[in-house]
PDB file of C-alpha atoms in Angstrom:
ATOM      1  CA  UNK V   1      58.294  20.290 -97.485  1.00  0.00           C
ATOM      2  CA  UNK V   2      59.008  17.280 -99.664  1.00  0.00           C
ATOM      3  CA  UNK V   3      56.999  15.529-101.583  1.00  0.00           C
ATOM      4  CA  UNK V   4      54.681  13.425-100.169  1.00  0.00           C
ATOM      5  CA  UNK V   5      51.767  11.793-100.868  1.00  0.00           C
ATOM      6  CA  UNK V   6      48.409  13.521 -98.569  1.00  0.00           C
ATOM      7  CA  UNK V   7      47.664   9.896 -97.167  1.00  0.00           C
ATOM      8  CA  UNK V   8      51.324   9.622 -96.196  1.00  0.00           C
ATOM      9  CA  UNK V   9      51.371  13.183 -93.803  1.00  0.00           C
ATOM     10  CA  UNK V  10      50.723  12.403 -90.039  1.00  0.00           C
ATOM     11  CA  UNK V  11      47.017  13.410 -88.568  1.00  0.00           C
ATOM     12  CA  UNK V  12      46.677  17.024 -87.987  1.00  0.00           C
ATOM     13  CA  UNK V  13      43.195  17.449 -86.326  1.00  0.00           C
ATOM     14  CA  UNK V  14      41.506  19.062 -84.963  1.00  0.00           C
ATOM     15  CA  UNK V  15      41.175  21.455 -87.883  1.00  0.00           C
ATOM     16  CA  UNK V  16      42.750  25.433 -87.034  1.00  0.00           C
ATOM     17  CA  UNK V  17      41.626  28.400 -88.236  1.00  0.00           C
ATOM     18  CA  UNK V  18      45.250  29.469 -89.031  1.00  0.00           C
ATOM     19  CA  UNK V  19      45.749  26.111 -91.019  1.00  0.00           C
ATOM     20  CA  UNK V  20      46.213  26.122 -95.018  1.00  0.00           C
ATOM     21  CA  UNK V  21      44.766  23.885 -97.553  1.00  0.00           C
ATOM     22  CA  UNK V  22      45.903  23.732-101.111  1.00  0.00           C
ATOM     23  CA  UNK V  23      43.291  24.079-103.829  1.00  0.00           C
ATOM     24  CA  UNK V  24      42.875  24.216-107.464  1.00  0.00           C
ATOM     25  CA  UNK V  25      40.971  26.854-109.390  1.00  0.00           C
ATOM     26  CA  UNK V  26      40.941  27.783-112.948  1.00  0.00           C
ATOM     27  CA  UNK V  27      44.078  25.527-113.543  1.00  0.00           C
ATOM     28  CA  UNK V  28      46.406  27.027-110.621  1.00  0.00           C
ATOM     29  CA  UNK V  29      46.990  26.083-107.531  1.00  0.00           C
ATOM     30  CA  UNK V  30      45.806  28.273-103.983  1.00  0.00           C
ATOM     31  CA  UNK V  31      45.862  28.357-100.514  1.00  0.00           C
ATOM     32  CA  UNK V  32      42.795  28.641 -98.058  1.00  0.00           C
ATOM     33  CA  UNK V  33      43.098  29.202 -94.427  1.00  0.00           C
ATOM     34  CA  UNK V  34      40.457  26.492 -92.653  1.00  0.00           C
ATOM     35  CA  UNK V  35      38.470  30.126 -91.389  1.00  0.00           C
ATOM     36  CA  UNK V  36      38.238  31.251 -94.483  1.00  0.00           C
ATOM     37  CA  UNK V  37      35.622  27.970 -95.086  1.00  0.00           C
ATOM     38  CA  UNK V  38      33.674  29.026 -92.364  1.00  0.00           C
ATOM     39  CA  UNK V  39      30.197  29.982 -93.744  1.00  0.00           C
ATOM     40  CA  UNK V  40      30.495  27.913 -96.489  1.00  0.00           C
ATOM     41  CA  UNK V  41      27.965  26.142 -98.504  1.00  0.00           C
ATOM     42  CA  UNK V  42      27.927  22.084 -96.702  1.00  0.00           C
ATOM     43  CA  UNK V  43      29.474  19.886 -98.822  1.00  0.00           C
ATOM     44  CA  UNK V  44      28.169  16.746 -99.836  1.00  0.00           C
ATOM     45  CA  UNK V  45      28.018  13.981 -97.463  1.00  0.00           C
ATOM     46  CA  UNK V  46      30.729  11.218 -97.900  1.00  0.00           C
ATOM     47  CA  UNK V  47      29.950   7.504 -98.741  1.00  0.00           C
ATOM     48  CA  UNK V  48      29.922   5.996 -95.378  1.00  0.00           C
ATOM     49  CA  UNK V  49      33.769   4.183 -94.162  1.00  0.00           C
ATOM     50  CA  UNK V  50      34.409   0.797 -93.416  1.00  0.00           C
ATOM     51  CA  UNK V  51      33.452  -0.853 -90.146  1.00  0.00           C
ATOM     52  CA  UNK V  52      36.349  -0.932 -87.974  1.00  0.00           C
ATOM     53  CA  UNK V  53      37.496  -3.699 -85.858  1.00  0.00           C
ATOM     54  CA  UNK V  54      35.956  -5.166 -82.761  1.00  0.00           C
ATOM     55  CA  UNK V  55      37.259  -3.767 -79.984  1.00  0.00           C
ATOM     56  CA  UNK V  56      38.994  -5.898 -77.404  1.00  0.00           C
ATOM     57  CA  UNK V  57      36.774  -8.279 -74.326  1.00  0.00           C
ATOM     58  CA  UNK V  58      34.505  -6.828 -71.891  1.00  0.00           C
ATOM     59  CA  UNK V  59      36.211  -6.044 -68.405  1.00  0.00           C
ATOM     60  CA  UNK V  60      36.779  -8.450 -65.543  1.00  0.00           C
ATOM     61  CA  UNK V  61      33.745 -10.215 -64.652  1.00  0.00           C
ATOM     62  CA  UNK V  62      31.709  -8.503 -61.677  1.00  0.00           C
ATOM     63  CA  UNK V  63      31.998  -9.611 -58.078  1.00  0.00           C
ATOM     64  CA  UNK V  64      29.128 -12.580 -56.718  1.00  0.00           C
ATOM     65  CA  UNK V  65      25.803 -11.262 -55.495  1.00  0.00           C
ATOM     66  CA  UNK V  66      25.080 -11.459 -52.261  1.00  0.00           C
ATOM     67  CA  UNK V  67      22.980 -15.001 -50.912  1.00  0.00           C
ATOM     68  CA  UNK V  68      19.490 -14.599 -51.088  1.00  0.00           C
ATOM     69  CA  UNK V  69      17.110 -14.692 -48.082  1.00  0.00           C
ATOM     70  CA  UNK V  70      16.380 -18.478 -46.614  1.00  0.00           C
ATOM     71  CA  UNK V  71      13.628 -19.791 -47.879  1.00  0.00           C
ATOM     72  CA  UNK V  72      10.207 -20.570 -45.586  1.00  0.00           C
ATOM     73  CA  UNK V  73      10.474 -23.794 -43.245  1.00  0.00           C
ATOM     74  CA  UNK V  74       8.743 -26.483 -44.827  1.00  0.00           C
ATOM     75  CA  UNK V  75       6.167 -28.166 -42.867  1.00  0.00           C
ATOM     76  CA  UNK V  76       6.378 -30.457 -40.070  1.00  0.00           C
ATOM     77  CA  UNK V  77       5.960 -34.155 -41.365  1.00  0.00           C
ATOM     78  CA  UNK V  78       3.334 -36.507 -39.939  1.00  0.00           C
ATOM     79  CA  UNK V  79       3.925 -37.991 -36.028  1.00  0.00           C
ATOM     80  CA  UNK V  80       4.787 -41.612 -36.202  1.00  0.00           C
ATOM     81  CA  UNK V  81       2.880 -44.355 -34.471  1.00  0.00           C
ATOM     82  CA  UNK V  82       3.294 -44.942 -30.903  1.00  0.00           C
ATOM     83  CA  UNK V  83       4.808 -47.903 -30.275  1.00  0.00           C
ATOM     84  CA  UNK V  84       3.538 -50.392 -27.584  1.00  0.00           C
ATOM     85  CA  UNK V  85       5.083 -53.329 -26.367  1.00  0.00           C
ATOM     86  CA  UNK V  86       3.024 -55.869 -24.097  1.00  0.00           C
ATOM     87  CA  UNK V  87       2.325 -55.203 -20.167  1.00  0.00           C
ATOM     88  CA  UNK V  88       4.251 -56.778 -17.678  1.00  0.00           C
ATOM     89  CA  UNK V  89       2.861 -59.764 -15.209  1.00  0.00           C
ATOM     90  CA  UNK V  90       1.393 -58.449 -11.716  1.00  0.00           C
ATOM     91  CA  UNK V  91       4.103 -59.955  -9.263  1.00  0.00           C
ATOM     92  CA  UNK V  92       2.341 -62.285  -6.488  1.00  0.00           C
ATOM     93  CA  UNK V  93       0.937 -60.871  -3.208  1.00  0.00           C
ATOM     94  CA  UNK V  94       3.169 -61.320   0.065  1.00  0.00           C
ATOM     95  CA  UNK V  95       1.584 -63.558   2.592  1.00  0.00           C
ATOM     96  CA  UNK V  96      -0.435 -61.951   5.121  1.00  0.00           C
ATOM     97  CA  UNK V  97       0.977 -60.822   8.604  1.00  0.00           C
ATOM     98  CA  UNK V  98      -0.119 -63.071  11.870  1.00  0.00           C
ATOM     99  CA  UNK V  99      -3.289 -61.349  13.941  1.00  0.00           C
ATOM    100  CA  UNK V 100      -3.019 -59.558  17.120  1.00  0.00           C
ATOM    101  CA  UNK V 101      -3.076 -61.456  20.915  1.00  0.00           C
ATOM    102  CA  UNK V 102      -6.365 -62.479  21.762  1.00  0.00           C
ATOM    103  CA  UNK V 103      -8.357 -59.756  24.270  1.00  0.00           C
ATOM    104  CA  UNK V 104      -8.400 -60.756  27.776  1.00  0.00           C
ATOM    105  CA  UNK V 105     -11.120 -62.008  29.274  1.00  0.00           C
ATOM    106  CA  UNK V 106     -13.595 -59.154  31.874  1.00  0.00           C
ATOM    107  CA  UNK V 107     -12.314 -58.826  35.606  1.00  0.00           C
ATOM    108  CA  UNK V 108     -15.535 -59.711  38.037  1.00  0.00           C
ATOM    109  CA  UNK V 109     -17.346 -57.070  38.783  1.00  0.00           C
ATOM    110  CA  UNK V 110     -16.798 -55.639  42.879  1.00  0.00           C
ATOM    111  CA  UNK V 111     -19.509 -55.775  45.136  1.00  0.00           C
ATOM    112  CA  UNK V 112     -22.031 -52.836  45.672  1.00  0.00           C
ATOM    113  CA  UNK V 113     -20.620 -50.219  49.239  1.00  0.00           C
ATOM    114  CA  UNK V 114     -23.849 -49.371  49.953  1.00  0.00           C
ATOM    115  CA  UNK V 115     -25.096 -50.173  53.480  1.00  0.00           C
ATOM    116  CA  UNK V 116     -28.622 -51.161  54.964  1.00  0.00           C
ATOM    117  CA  UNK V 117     -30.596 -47.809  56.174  1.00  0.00           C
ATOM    118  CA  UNK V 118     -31.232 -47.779  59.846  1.00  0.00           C
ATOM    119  CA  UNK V 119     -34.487 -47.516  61.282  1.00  0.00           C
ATOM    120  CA  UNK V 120     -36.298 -43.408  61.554  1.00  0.00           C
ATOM    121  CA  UNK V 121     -36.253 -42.115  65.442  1.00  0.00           C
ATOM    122  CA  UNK V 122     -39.154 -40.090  66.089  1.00  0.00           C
ATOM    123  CA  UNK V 123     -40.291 -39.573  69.696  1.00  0.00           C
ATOM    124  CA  UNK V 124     -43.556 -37.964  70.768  1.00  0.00           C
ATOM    125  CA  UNK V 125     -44.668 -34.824  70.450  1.00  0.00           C
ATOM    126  CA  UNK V 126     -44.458 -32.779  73.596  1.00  0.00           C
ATOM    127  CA  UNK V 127     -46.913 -30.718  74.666  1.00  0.00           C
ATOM    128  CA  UNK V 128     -47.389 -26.505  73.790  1.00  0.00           C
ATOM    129  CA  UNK V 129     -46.322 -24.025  76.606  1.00  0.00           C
ATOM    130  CA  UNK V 130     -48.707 -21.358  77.598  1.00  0.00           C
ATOM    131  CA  UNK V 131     -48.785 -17.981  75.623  1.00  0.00           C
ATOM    132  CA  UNK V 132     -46.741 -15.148  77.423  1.00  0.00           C
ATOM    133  CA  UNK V 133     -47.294 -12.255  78.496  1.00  0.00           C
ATOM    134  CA  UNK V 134     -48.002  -9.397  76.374  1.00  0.00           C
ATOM    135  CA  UNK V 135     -45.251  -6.829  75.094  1.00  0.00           C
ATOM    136  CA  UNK V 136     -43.915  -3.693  76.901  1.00  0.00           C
ATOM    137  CA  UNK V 137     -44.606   0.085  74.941  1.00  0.00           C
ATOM    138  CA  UNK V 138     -42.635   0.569  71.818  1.00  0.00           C
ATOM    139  CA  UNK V 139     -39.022   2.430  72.258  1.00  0.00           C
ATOM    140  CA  UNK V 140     -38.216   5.675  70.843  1.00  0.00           C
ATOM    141  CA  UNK V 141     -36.573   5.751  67.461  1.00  0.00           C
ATOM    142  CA  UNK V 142     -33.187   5.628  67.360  1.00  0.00           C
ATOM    143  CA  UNK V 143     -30.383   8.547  65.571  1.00  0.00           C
ATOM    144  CA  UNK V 144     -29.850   8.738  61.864  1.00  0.00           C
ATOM    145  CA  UNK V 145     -27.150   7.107  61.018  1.00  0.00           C
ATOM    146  CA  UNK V 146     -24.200   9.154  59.169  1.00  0.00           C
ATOM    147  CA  UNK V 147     -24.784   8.740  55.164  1.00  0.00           C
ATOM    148  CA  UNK V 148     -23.134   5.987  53.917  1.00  0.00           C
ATOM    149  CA  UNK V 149     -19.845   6.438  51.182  1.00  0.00           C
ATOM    150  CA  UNK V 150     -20.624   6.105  47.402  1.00  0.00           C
ATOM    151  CA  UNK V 151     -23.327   6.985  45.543  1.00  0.00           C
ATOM    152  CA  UNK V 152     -25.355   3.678  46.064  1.00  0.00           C
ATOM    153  CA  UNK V 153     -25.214   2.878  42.083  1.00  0.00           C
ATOM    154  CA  UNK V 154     -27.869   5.401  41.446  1.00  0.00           C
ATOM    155  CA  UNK V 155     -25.643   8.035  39.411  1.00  0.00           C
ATOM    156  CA  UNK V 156     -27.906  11.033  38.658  1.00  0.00           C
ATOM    157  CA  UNK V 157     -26.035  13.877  40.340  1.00  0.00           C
ATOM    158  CA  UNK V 158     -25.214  15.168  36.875  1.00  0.00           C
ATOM    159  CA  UNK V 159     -22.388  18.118  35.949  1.00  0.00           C
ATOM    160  CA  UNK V 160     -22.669  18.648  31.822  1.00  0.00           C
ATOM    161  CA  UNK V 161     -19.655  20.323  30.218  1.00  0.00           C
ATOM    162  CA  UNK V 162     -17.216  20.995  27.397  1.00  0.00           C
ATOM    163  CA  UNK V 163     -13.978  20.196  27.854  1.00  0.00           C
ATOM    164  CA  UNK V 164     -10.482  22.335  26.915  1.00  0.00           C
ATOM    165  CA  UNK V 165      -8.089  20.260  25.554  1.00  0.00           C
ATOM    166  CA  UNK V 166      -6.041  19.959  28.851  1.00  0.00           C
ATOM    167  CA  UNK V 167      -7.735  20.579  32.216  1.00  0.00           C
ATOM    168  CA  UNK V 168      -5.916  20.382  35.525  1.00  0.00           C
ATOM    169  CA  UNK V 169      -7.435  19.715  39.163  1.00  0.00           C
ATOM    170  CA  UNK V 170     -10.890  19.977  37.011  1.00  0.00           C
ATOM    171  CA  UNK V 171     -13.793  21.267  38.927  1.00  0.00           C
ATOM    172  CA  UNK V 172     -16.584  21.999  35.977  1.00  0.00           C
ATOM    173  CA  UNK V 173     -19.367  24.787  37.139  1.00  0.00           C
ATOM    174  CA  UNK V 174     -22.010  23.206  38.892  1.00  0.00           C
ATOM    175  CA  UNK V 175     -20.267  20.850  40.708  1.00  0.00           C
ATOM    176  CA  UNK V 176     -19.983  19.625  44.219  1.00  0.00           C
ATOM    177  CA  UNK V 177     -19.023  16.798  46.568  1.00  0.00           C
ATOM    178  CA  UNK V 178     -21.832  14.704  45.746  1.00  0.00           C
ATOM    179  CA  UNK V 179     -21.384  15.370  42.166  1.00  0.00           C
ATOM    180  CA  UNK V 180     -21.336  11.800  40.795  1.00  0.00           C
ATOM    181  CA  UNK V 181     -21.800  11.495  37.093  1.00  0.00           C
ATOM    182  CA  UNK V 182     -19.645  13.713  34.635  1.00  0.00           C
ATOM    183  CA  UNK V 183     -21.111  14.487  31.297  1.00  0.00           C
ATOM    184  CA  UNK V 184     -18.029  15.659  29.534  1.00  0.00           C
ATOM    185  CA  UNK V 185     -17.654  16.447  26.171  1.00  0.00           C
ATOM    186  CA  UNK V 186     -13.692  16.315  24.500  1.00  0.00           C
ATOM    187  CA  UNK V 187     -12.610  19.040  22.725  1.00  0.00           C
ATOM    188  CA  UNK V 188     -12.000  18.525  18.968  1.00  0.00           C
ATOM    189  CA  UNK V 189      -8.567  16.546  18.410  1.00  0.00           C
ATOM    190  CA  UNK V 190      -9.513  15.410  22.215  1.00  0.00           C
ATOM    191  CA  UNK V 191      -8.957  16.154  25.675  1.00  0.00           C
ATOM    192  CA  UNK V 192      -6.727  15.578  28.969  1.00  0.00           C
ATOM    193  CA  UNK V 193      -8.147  15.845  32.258  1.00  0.00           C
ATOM    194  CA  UNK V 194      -4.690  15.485  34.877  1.00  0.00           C
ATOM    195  CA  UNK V 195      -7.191  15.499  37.774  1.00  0.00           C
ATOM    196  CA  UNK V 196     -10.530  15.613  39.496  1.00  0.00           C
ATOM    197  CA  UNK V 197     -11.271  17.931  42.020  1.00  0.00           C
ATOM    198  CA  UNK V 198     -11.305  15.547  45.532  1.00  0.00           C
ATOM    199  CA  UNK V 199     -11.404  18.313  48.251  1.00  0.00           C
ATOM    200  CA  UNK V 200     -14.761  17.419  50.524  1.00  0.00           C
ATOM    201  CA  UNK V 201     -15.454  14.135  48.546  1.00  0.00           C
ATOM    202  CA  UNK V 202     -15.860  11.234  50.908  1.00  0.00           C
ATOM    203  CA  UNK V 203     -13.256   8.784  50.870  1.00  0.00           C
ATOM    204  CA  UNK V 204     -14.682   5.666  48.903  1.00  0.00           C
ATOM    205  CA  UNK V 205     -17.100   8.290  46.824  1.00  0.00           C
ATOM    206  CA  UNK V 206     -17.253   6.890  43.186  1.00  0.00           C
ATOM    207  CA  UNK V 207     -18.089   8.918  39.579  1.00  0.00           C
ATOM    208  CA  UNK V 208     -19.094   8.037  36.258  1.00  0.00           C
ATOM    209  CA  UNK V 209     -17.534  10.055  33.839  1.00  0.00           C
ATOM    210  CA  UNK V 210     -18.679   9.861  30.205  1.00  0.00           C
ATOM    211  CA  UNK V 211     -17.806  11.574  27.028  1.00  0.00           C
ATOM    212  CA  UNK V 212     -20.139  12.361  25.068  1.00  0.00           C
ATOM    213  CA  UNK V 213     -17.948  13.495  21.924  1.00  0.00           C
ATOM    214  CA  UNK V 214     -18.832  10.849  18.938  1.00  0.00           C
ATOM    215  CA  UNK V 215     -15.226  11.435  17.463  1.00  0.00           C
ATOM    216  CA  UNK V 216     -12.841  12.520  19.797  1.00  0.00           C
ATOM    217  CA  UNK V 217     -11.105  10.753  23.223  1.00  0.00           C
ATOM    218  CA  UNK V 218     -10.465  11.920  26.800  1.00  0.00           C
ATOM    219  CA  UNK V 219      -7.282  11.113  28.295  1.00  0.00           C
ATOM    220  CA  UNK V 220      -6.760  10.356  31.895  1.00  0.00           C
ATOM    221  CA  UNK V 221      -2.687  10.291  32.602  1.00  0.00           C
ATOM    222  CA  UNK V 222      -1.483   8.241  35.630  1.00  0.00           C
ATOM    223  CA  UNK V 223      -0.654  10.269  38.082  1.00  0.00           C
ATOM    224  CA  UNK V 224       0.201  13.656  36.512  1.00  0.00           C
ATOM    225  CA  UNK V 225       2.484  16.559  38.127  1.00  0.00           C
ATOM    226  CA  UNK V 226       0.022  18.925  36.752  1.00  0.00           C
ATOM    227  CA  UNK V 227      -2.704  18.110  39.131  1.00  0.00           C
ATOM    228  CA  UNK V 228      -2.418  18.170  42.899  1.00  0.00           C
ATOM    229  CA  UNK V 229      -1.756  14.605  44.486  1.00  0.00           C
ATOM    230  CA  UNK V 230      -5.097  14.218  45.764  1.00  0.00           C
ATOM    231  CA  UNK V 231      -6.889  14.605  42.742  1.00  0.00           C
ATOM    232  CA  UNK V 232      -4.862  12.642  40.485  1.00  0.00           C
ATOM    233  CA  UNK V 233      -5.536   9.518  38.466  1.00  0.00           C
ATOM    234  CA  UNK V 234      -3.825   6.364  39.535  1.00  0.00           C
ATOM    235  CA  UNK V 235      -4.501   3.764  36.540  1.00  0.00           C
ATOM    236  CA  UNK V 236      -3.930   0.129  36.411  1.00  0.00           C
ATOM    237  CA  UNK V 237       0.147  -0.637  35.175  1.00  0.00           C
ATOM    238  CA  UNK V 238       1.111   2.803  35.733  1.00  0.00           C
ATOM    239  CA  UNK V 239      -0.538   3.137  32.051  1.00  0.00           C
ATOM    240  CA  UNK V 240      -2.860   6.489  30.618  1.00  0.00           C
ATOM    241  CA  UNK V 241      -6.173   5.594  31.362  1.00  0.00           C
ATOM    242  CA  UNK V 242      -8.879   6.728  27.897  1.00  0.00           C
ATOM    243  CA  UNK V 243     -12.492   7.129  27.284  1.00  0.00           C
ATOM    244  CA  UNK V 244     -13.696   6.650  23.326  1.00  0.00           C
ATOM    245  CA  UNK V 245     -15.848   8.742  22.116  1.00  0.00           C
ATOM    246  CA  UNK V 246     -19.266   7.552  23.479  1.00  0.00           C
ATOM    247  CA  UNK V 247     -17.338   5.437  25.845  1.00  0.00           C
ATOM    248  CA  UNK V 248     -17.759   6.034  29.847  1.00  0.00           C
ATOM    249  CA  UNK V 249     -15.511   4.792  32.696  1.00  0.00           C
ATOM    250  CA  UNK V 250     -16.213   4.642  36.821  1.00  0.00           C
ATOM    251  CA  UNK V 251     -13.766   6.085  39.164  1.00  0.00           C
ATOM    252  CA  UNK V 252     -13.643   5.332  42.962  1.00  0.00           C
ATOM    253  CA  UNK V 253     -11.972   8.348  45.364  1.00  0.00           C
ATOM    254  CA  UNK V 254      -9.257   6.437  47.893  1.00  0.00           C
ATOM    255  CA  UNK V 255      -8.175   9.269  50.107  1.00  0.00           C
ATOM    256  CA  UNK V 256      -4.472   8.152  50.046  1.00  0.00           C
ATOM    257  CA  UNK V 257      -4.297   7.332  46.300  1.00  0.00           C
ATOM    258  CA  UNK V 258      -6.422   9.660  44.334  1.00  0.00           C
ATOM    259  CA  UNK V 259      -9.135   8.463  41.786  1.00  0.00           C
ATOM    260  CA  UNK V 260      -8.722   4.983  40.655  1.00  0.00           C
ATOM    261  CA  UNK V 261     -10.435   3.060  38.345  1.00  0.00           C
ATOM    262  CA  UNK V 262     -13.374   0.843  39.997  1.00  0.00           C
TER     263      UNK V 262
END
């Protein structure tokens, strides 16, 4: 190695423990490794060194904030006065439009139609004829007649029953041809009756029928294949005939028909 001043060898730390430093003891020079120092007593601490130079500038200056949030809308300001300019002139009114014809005067009034009324006729008074002679015996009574068709309006030949819900040439127990008043009450979801037993009945008989259900309906169809032809209904427009609950209907027999309604 030449000679060379310390200050003028290059940097060498870090220190190494394999590294050797020349010292002086007793007037002749040694060598020390650096871990041969290790456990040493500290040294005393070195006057302080000089300040070194500033380093360069800060950075780049940072990137803009973001905009704050808009402000609050400042009130509204105060409504200015209404302006008002002077009102026009009314414009004149248009003449008025000529009157209507003048009425016509009242026809004369005809004369009365009512003639003069003749004079009364009344002749004498004739005279009284003389009393007659006395009646003959009284005659034997005559036949009964042969009772009469219908039930005269009196209906109080009475059949009570409860009805299935479909009954077919219906004859109830109890009844017979001068049955007249049917005291029926429909089954629960109601009953059809197809037809009315007719065989004896006088032509021209008539029956009240009346249900006496408070919730459920009879229904009478118009002229049902399920009943013979004698003792079917024939209803008004060819249309199912019904009794509400509570409800009653008359019936009238016609021979060639069946039961229609009265």
């Amino acid at each position: 190695m030449a000679n060379e001043k310390i200050s003028q060898l290059p940097a060498g730390a870090p220190a190494q423990p394999t590294d050797l430093i020349p010292i002086a003891r007793s007037g002749n020079n040694y060598s020390l490794l650096v871990s041969n120092l290790s456990g040493g007593a500290t040294g005393p601490t070195g006057p302080t060194g000089n300040i070194g130079p500033t380093g360069p500038g800060g950075g780049a200056t940072g990137p803009t904030g973001p905009t704050g949030a808009a402000g609050a809308e400042g009130p509204t300001g105060p409504t200015g006065p209404t302006g008002s300019g002077p009102t026009g002139a009314t414009g004149a009114a248009g003449p008025t439009g000529p009157g209507g014809g003048a009425t016509g005067p009242t026809g004369p009034t005809g004369p009365s139609g009512t003639g003069p009324t003749g004079p009364t006729g009344a002749g004498p008074t004739g005279p009284t004829g003389a009393t007659g002679p006395g009646g003959g015996a009284t005659g034997p009574t005559g036949p009964t007649g042969p009772a009469g068709s219908g039930s005269g309006g009196i209906y109080n030949s009475s059949v009570t029953a409860t009805l299935a819900s479909s009954q077919n040439n219906y004859q109830p127990s109890g009844w017979s041809t001068t049955t007249n008043r049917f005291l029926l009450a429909a089954a629960s979801g109601g009953s059809t009756i197809t037809g009315l037993q007719a065989s004896g009945v006088t032509d021209g008989w008539s029956v009240l029928i009346s249900n006496t259900s408070s919730t459920d309906v009879i229904t009478l169809p118009h002229l049902s294949g399920s009943s013979t032809s004698g003792n079917r209904f024939s209803n008004a427009n060819g249309a199912a005939a019904t009794i509400s609950p509570l409800g009653s209907a008359l019936f009238v027999l016609i021979a060639s028909i069946g039961w229609v309604p009265a």
